[in-house]
Amino acid sequence: MIKVAVNGYGTIGKRVADAVACQPDMEIVGVSKTSMNADAYVAKARGYPLYIADLSKRADFEDAGVPVAGSVAEMITKADVVVDATPGGVGLKNRPMYEQHGVRAIYQGGEKHATAGFSFNSSVNYDEARGRQFVRVVSCNTTGLVRIINEVDRAFGVGKVRAVMVRRGGDPGDVKRGPIDAIVLDPVTLPSHHGPDVQSVLPHIEITTAAMIVPTTFMHMHAVQMTLKRPATREQVIELFRAHSRIGLVKGPSGIRSSAELKEYMQDIGRPRSDMWENGVFEESVSVVDGTELWLFQAIHQEADVVVENVDAIRAIASDVPAAESIRMTEEALGFVALG
Ligand code: NAD
């Protein structure tokens, strides 16, 4: 069994912990937090030993009825792999602690590429992650872009990519984030950071991105355009996506045209926390103009798509399970079913 600790039990960390706990070859040895809140009760209910970053706050947890197993430094001595899901920038500060204990760590997209020195996507570079101490799972938007660009590139060759991201203002529990009533250009200049971030996994792809933030909490919506080096038909592209388990096709007859309806659909099919782990490519939007210009819309669930990548990243650095087998195991344990 691969022993996994989750340092930072928040939006991403709690999902990764549950996804790890249901894998046949992994176990959770601990999760950690900084301050007492509802997530600590969730960790207790799940039976995960809870460690805290600052032991002077121990009484806050124990007075609230949540036992504290020890410090973060103690937690990582029990782990083969730490998934660092602390807020962006904290992971860099944690790196000396991981180095000192010789423990492997997986960072999230809020950290820079340089913090790990290797940016990961299971469909692209799983094998190259082998033996590394540090790996970074790229952000939710970058993961969604990399999945489709890589598939299209392998089949037809991608000349250049232009993508506009309409991003959620905050996660559902982020009561202090916005906007409440605005469309914010973020940034107003081009490119947004997403294009260069895609190149941290797919360095040969020429890509320019623009991004804005809107008042919603569930999912980002991408408008993506790619030029193809070899001509393709719309049907060929859809077949390509259908064959990839992490590219879900939102079918026309479903009537779904929005993130809100997709959330409802995820709830109805019984996904934990309404999570959509795969890209939601709107099948009807897939269009090929003049044989070489591909257009599509896709929805990306910001809280979920990176979760399955984290599980594969753990196997990539801490086991000899091949990529295809890891992806299959991850999805089987979670009960993946095709979207349509
Ligand atoms: P979050 O704020 O929801 O959770 C962070 C958790 O880390 C909290 O429980 C906090 O108590 C804990 N924490 C803070 N400092 C700590 C420390 N020093 N030691 C241990 N625990 C500490 O954050 P999040 O949204 O889950 O983001 C985590 C990472 O995942 C970031 O790099 C972020 O950019 C990335 N990410 C977030 C999303 C998203 O939509 N939320 C999507 C993809 C990637």
Coordinates of N, CA, C and O and ligand atoms in Angstrom, one line a residue, residues 7-13 32-35 53 72 85-88 90 94 108-111 139-140 168 171 302-303 306, ligand 1:
N7 N -1.5 17.3 2.9 CA -1.2 18.5 3.6 C -2.0 19.6 3.1 O -1.7 20.1 2.0
G8 N -3.0 20.0 3.8 CA -4.0 21.1 3.3 C -5.3 20.5 2.9 O -5.5 20.1 1.8
Y9 N -6.2 20.3 3.9 CA -7.4 19.6 3.8 C -8.5 20.7 3.5 O -9.3 21.0 4.3
G10 N -8.5 21.2 2.2 CA -9.5 22.2 1.8 C -10.2 21.7 0.6 O -10.5 20.5 0.5
T11 N -10.6 22.6 -0.3 CA -11.4 22.2 -1.5 C -10.7 21.1 -2.3 O -11.4 20.1 -2.6
I12 N -9.5 21.2 -2.6 CA -8.8 20.1 -3.3 C -8.4 18.9 -2.4 O -8.6 17.8 -2.7
G13 N -7.8 19.3 -1.3 CA -7.3 18.2 -0.4 C -8.4 17.2 0.1 O -8.1 16.0 0.1
S32 N -4.2 17.4 7.0 CA -3.8 18.5 7.9 C -4.5 19.8 7.6 O -4.9 20.0 6.4
K33 N -4.6 20.6 8.6 CA -5.3 21.9 8.5 C -4.5 22.9 9.3 O -3.7 22.6 10.2
T34 N -4.9 24.2 9.1 CA -4.4 25.2 9.9 C -5.3 25.6 11.1 O -4.9 25.8 12.2
S35 N -6.6 25.8 10.7 CA -7.5 26.3 11.7 C -8.8 25.4 11.7 O -9.2 24.8 10.7
A53 N -1.0 22.4 11.4 CA 0.3 23.1 11.1 C 0.9 23.8 12.3 O 2.1 23.9 12.4
V72 N 2.2 18.7 11.5 CA 2.4 18.3 10.1 C 3.7 17.6 9.9 O 3.9 16.6 9.2
A85 N -1.8 20.3 -0.8 CA -2.9 21.0 -1.3 C -3.1 22.2 -0.5 O -4.3 22.6 -0.2
T86 N -2.0 22.8 0.0 CA -2.1 24.1 0.7 C -2.3 25.2 -0.3 O -2.2 25.0 -1.5
P87 N -2.7 26.4 0.2 CA -2.9 27.5 -0.8 C -1.7 27.9 -1.5 O -0.5 27.6 -1.0
G88 N -1.8 28.4 -2.7 CA -0.7 28.7 -3.6 C 0.4 29.5 -2.9 O 0.1 30.4 -2.2
V90 N 2.3 28.4 -0.5 CA 2.7 27.7 0.8 C 3.5 26.4 0.5 O 4.4 26.1 1.2
N94 N 6.9 24.8 2.1 CA 6.9 23.4 2.7 C 8.0 22.6 2.1 O 8.4 21.5 2.7
Q108 N 0.2 21.5 -6.3 CA -0.9 21.8 -7.1 C -0.6 23.0 -8.0 O 0.4 23.6 -7.9
G109 N -1.6 23.4 -8.8 CA -1.4 24.4 -9.8 C -1.2 25.8 -9.3 O -0.8 26.7 -10.0
G110 N -1.5 26.0 -8.0 CA -1.2 27.3 -7.4 C 0.3 27.6 -7.2 O 0.7 28.7 -6.9
E111 N 1.1 26.5 -7.3 CA 2.5 26.6 -7.2 C 3.1 26.8 -8.6 O 2.6 26.4 -9.6
S139 N -3.0 23.3 -13.0 CA -4.2 23.9 -12.5 C -5.4 23.2 -13.2 O -5.3 22.5 -14.2
C140 N -6.6 23.5 -12.7 CA -7.9 23.0 -13.3 C -8.0 23.4 -14.7 O -8.3 22.6 -15.6
R168 N -15.0 30.8 -13.0 CA -15.9 31.0 -11.9 C -15.2 32.0 -10.9 O -14.0 32.1 -10.8
D171 N -15.0 29.4 -5.3 CA -15.6 28.0 -5.1 C -16.8 28.2 -4.3 O -17.0 29.2 -3.6
Q302 N -13.7 23.1 -11.7 CA -12.5 23.5 -11.1 C -12.1 22.7 -9.9 O -10.9 22.5 -9.6
E303 N -13.1 22.2 -9.1 CA -12.8 21.5 -7.9 C -12.4 20.1 -8.1 O -12.0 19.4 -7.2
V306 N -8.7 18.0 -11.4 CA -7.3 17.7 -10.9 C -7.2 16.5 -10.0 O -6.1 16.0 -9.7
Ligands
NAD1 P1 -8.3 25.9 0.2 O1 -8.0 27.2 0.7 O2 -9.7 25.4 -0.1 O3 -7.6 24.8 1.1 C1 -6.3 24.9 1.6 C2 -6.2 24.1 2.9 O4 -4.8 24.2 3.3 C3 -7.0 24.7 4.1 O5 -7.6 23.6 4.7 C4 -6.0 25.4 5.0 O6 -6.4 25.2 6.4 C5 -4.8 24.5 4.8 N1 -3.5 25.1 5.0 C6 -3.1 26.4 4.8 N2 -1.8 26.6 5.1 C7 -1.4 25.4 5.6 C8 -0.1 24.9 6.1 N3 0.9 25.7 6.2 N4 0.0 23.6 6.4 C9 -1.1 22.7 6.3 N5 -2.3 23.2 5.9 C10 -2.4 24.4 5.5 O7 -7.4 25.8 -1.2 P2 -7.7 25.0 -2.5 O8 -8.7 25.7 -3.3 O9 -8.0 23.6 -2.1 O10 -6.3 25.1 -3.2 C11 -5.2 24.3 -2.9 C12 -4.3 24.3 -4.1 O11 -5.0 23.7 -5.2 C13 -3.8 25.6 -4.6 O12 -2.5 25.5 -5.1 C14 -4.7 26.0 -5.7 O13 -4.2 26.9 -6.6 C15 -4.9 24.6 -6.3 N6 -6.2 24.4 -7.1 C16 -7.4 24.9 -6.6 C17 -8.5 24.7 -7.4 C18 -9.8 25.2 -6.9 O14 -10.7 25.4 -7.8 N7 -10.1 25.5 -5.7 C19 -8.5 24.0 -8.6 C20 -7.2 23.5 -9.0 C21 -6.1 23.7 -8.2

